[in-house]
Short mmCIF file of C-alpha atoms in Angstrom, two decimals:
data_model
loop_
_atom_site.label_atom_id
_atom_site.label_comp_id
_atom_site.label_asym_id
_atom_site.label_seq_id
_atom_site.Cartn_x
_atom_site.Cartn_y
_atom_site.Cartn_z
CA MET A 1 127.58 93.20 84.74
CA ILE A 2 129.63 94.51 87.66
CA ASN A 3 128.55 97.99 88.78
CA SER A 4 130.96 100.17 90.65
CA LYS A 5 129.53 102.08 93.59
CA LEU A 6 126.36 102.29 95.66
CA VAL A 7 125.78 104.62 98.61
CA VAL A 8 123.15 103.42 101.10
CA HIS A 9 121.50 105.83 103.54
CA VAL A 10 119.54 104.16 106.37
CA LEU A 11 117.23 106.80 107.85
CA GLU A 12 116.00 106.61 111.43
CA GLY A 13 112.46 107.29 112.64
CA LEU A 14 109.49 108.00 110.39
CA VAL A 15 110.23 110.19 107.38
CA PRO A 16 107.26 112.21 106.01
CA PHE A 17 106.37 111.08 102.50
CA ALA A 18 106.59 114.57 100.96
CA ARG A 19 110.10 115.08 102.33
CA ALA A 20 111.25 111.71 101.01
CA LEU A 21 109.76 112.56 97.61
CA GLU A 22 111.67 115.85 97.48
CA LEU A 23 114.84 114.02 98.47
CA GLN A 24 114.41 111.54 95.63
CA GLU A 25 113.85 114.33 93.12
CA THR A 26 117.01 116.12 94.26
CA LEU A 27 119.04 112.92 94.15
CA ALA A 28 117.67 112.03 90.70
CA GLY A 29 118.74 115.41 89.30
CA ARG A 30 122.21 115.00 90.74
CA ARG A 31 122.49 111.42 89.52
CA LEU A 32 121.48 112.49 86.01
CA SER A 33 124.20 115.15 85.98
CA LYS A 34 126.68 112.63 87.43
CA GLN A 35 127.27 114.67 90.59
CA ILE A 36 126.58 111.56 92.68
CA CYS A 37 126.71 107.79 92.22
CA ASP A 38 123.80 105.37 92.56
CA THR A 39 122.07 105.90 95.91
CA LEU A 40 119.70 103.75 97.96
CA ILE A 41 117.45 105.29 100.62
CA VAL A 42 116.09 102.95 103.32
CA LEU A 43 113.33 104.26 105.57
CA GLN A 44 109.87 104.01 107.12
CA HIS A 45 107.00 106.45 106.62
CA PRO A 46 104.22 107.60 108.91
CA PRO A 47 100.85 106.32 107.58
CA VAL A 48 100.29 107.46 103.99
CA TYR A 49 98.24 106.28 101.03
CA THR A 50 99.72 106.87 97.59
CA VAL A 51 97.97 106.79 94.23
CA GLY A 52 100.08 106.18 91.12
CA LYS A 53 100.10 108.08 87.84
CA ARG A 54 97.01 106.29 86.54
CA ALA A 55 95.02 108.21 89.20
CA THR A 56 92.94 105.20 90.29
CA PHE A 57 91.26 107.04 93.16
CA HIS A 58 88.31 104.64 92.94
CA ASN A 59 90.54 102.07 94.69
CA LEU A 60 90.46 104.25 97.81
CA LEU A 61 87.47 102.86 99.70
CA LYS A 62 87.17 105.93 101.92
CA SER A 63 87.34 109.62 101.14
CA LYS A 64 90.56 111.57 101.57
CA GLU A 65 88.98 113.31 104.56
CA GLU A 66 88.06 110.00 106.21
CA LEU A 67 91.55 108.63 105.68
CA GLU A 68 93.06 111.77 107.15
CA THR A 69 90.95 111.32 110.29
CA LEU A 70 92.72 107.97 110.68
CA GLY A 71 96.00 109.86 110.78
CA ALA A 72 97.02 109.02 107.20
CA GLU A 73 98.02 111.38 104.41
CA VAL A 74 96.99 110.85 100.76
CA HIS A 75 99.35 111.64 97.86
CA HIS A 76 98.96 111.40 94.07
CA ILE A 77 102.40 110.71 92.59
CA ALA A 78 104.08 109.94 89.27
CA ARG A 79 105.20 106.35 89.86
CA GLY A 80 103.80 103.28 88.15
CA GLY A 81 101.44 100.95 89.97
CA ASP A 82 98.13 101.54 91.66
CA VAL A 83 97.01 102.48 95.18
CA THR A 84 99.10 101.38 98.14
CA TRP A 85 99.80 102.21 101.77
CA HIS A 86 103.07 102.93 103.55
CA GLY A 87 103.58 103.17 107.28
CA PRO A 88 105.41 102.04 110.40
CA GLY A 89 106.56 98.43 110.30
CA GLN A 90 107.09 98.50 106.54
CA ALA A 91 110.59 98.61 105.04
CA VAL A 92 110.71 101.04 102.12
CA LEU A 93 113.63 101.18 99.69
CA TYR A 94 114.02 104.03 97.24
CA PRO A 95 116.83 103.32 94.75
CA VAL A 96 117.89 106.42 92.84
CA VAL A 97 120.02 104.71 90.24
CA SER A 98 120.94 104.85 86.57
CA VAL A 99 119.02 101.91 85.15
CA ARG A 100 120.87 102.45 81.89
CA GLU A 101 124.24 102.03 83.59
CA LEU A 102 122.97 98.97 85.44
CA GLY A 103 122.75 97.37 82.02
CA CYS A 104 119.15 96.24 82.34
CA GLY A 105 115.84 97.38 80.91
CA ALA A 106 112.84 98.47 82.92
CA ARG A 107 111.31 95.00 83.11
CA ARG A 108 114.51 93.36 84.34
CA TYR A 109 114.95 96.17 86.85
CA VAL A 110 111.47 95.59 88.31
CA GLU A 111 112.10 91.85 88.43
CA GLY A 112 115.33 92.53 90.32
CA LEU A 113 113.40 94.59 92.86
CA GLU A 114 110.95 91.72 93.29
CA ASP A 115 113.90 89.37 93.81
CA CYS A 116 115.16 91.58 96.67
CA MET A 117 111.95 90.84 98.57
CA ILE A 118 111.71 87.19 97.52
CA GLN A 119 115.25 86.48 98.69
CA THR A 120 114.75 88.42 101.92
CA ALA A 121 111.59 86.45 102.70
CA ALA A 122 113.51 83.23 102.05
CA GLU A 123 115.99 84.13 104.79
CA TYR A 124 113.05 83.79 107.21
CA ASP A 125 111.94 80.52 105.57
CA VAL A 126 108.99 82.24 103.89
CA GLN A 127 108.38 81.10 100.32
CA ALA A 128 107.39 84.13 98.27
CA TYR A 129 107.10 84.62 94.52
CA GLY A 130 106.84 87.38 91.94
CA ARG A 131 106.26 87.75 88.20
CA ALA A 132 102.59 86.92 88.63
CA LYS A 133 100.59 87.59 85.48
CA GLU A 134 99.30 91.19 85.56
CA GLU A 135 100.06 91.31 89.30
CA THR A 136 103.30 93.10 90.14
CA GLY A 137 104.91 92.73 93.52
CA VAL A 138 105.67 89.76 95.72
CA TRP A 139 103.21 87.22 97.08
CA VAL A 140 102.93 84.47 99.67
CA GLY A 141 100.13 82.29 98.36
CA GLN A 142 97.32 84.71 97.50
CA ARG A 143 98.53 87.37 99.94
CA LYS A 144 100.77 90.27 98.98
CA ILE A 145 103.83 90.85 101.15
CA GLY A 146 105.69 93.39 99.01
CA ALA A 147 104.80 96.11 96.51
CA VAL A 148 106.79 97.56 93.61
CA GLY A 149 106.17 100.95 92.04
CA VAL A 150 108.87 102.77 90.10
CA ARG A 151 109.37 105.77 87.89
CA ILE A 152 112.18 105.82 85.33
CA SER A 153 112.82 109.23 83.78
CA ARG A 154 115.78 109.89 81.48
CA GLY A 155 117.24 106.61 82.60
CA ILE A 156 117.14 107.40 86.34
CA SER A 157 114.86 105.46 88.68
CA THR A 158 112.95 106.79 91.68
CA HIS A 159 110.38 105.24 94.03
CA GLY A 160 110.91 101.52 94.61
CA ILE A 161 109.67 98.79 96.93
CA ALA A 162 107.72 98.41 100.17
CA PHE A 163 108.08 95.18 102.15
CA ASN A 164 105.67 94.39 104.97
CA VAL A 165 107.78 93.46 108.00
CA ASP A 166 105.27 94.01 110.82
CA PRO A 167 102.87 96.85 109.94
CA ASP A 168 99.27 97.35 111.05
CA LEU A 169 97.62 95.49 108.18
CA THR A 170 94.20 96.96 108.95
CA TYR A 171 95.25 100.08 107.05
CA PHE A 172 94.93 98.01 103.87
CA ASP A 173 91.21 97.51 104.61
CA ASN A 174 90.63 101.06 103.37
CA ILE A 175 91.88 100.42 99.83
CA VAL A 176 91.95 97.85 97.04
CA PRO A 177 95.68 97.18 97.43
CA CYS A 178 97.47 97.75 94.13
CA GLY A 179 94.07 97.65 92.42
CA ILE A 180 93.84 93.86 92.69
CA VAL A 181 90.42 92.66 93.79
CA GLY A 182 89.95 89.54 95.89
CA LYS A 183 93.52 89.19 97.17
CA GLY A 184 94.78 89.72 100.70
CA VAL A 185 97.89 91.20 102.26
CA THR A 186 100.34 89.69 104.69
CA SER A 187 103.56 90.51 106.52
CA LEU A 188 106.74 88.79 107.53
CA ALA A 189 105.52 88.78 111.14
CA GLN A 190 102.24 87.15 110.18
CA GLU A 191 104.00 84.45 108.20
CA ILE A 192 106.63 83.53 110.81
CA GLY A 193 104.46 83.99 113.89
CA HIS A 194 106.48 86.68 115.66
CA SER A 195 107.72 90.22 115.09
CA PRO A 196 111.17 90.26 113.47
CA SER A 197 113.68 93.07 113.84
CA GLN A 198 112.65 95.92 111.55
CA SER A 199 116.21 97.19 111.12
CA GLU A 200 117.53 93.71 110.40
CA ALA A 201 114.89 93.04 107.72
CA ALA A 202 115.52 96.42 106.08
CA ALA A 203 119.27 95.80 106.06
CA LYS A 204 118.74 92.39 104.45
CA LEU A 205 116.67 94.02 101.70
CA ALA A 206 119.38 96.60 101.03
CA LYS A 207 122.07 93.93 100.92
CA LYS A 208 120.00 91.88 98.49
CA PHE A 209 119.65 94.97 96.29
CA SER A 210 123.41 95.52 96.18
CA SER A 211 124.01 91.83 95.45
CA ILE A 212 121.34 91.38 92.76
CA PHE A 213 122.52 94.45 90.87
CA GLU A 214 126.17 93.47 91.39
CA TYR A 215 127.65 96.53 93.07
CA GLU A 216 131.36 96.19 93.78
CA ASP A 217 131.67 98.98 96.34
CA VAL A 218 128.84 99.61 98.84
CA ILE A 219 129.14 102.49 101.32
CA TRP A 220 126.71 102.54 104.26
CA HIS A 221 125.57 105.65 106.14
CA ASN A 222 123.27 105.87 109.14
CA GLY A 223 121.19 108.94 108.36
CA ILE A 224 121.69 111.67 105.80
CA ASP A 225 122.83 115.30 105.78
CA TRP A 226 119.45 116.89 105.04
CA ASP A 227 120.98 120.34 104.66
CA GLN A 228 122.97 119.07 101.71
CA TYR A 229 119.93 117.66 99.93
CA ASP A 230 117.25 120.16 100.88
CA LYS A 231 118.82 122.55 98.38
CA PRO A 232 117.66 122.56 94.75
CA VAL A 233 119.79 120.92 92.08
#
């Protein structure tokens, strides 16, 4: 199914998690009321641990106070999935799109998000896979390279994917990543033996998203007019 238009905003620097969450909520309201078209936000966060709607705080191996002393925030949010970490060196994509208009159900949508990361990894000659039984996300062997956690409300998606380009993987030592015991984490840099361009990897992910979901018209913006979106819907 050919979809018409996607607007991509590539944000510079580190965007605080709470501000990005508010942005998604504003965009979702406007997408629902058809004020805007499908929108993809590409960014990096400062260090932050997020716990999904199942509230699996037991998968945080340190207290909130201890994690905050490491310079990381902790947020409980309404997406699917378990505990994860976001931070510098990780490419985060937040698609705010009408899954209904994409012509796919929730499962196919999540699989498409996994494919964005699988195909991006392949461009660096890294063989990754998804659709693991009871283990969402994207893997290289037994090591997770990309996480998926989405919320679909009234047909509009928020949250999305996090792909490890070259982050400090020691942050994952403080959690049971995605609630999966006995598995490790990895990054693109670790797999290829050098640090790739963060902006290039993020752009590849965004281009894979637009291709997999068959957008005909893709409009790219460096940055976003925060004043326009800091206002309530």
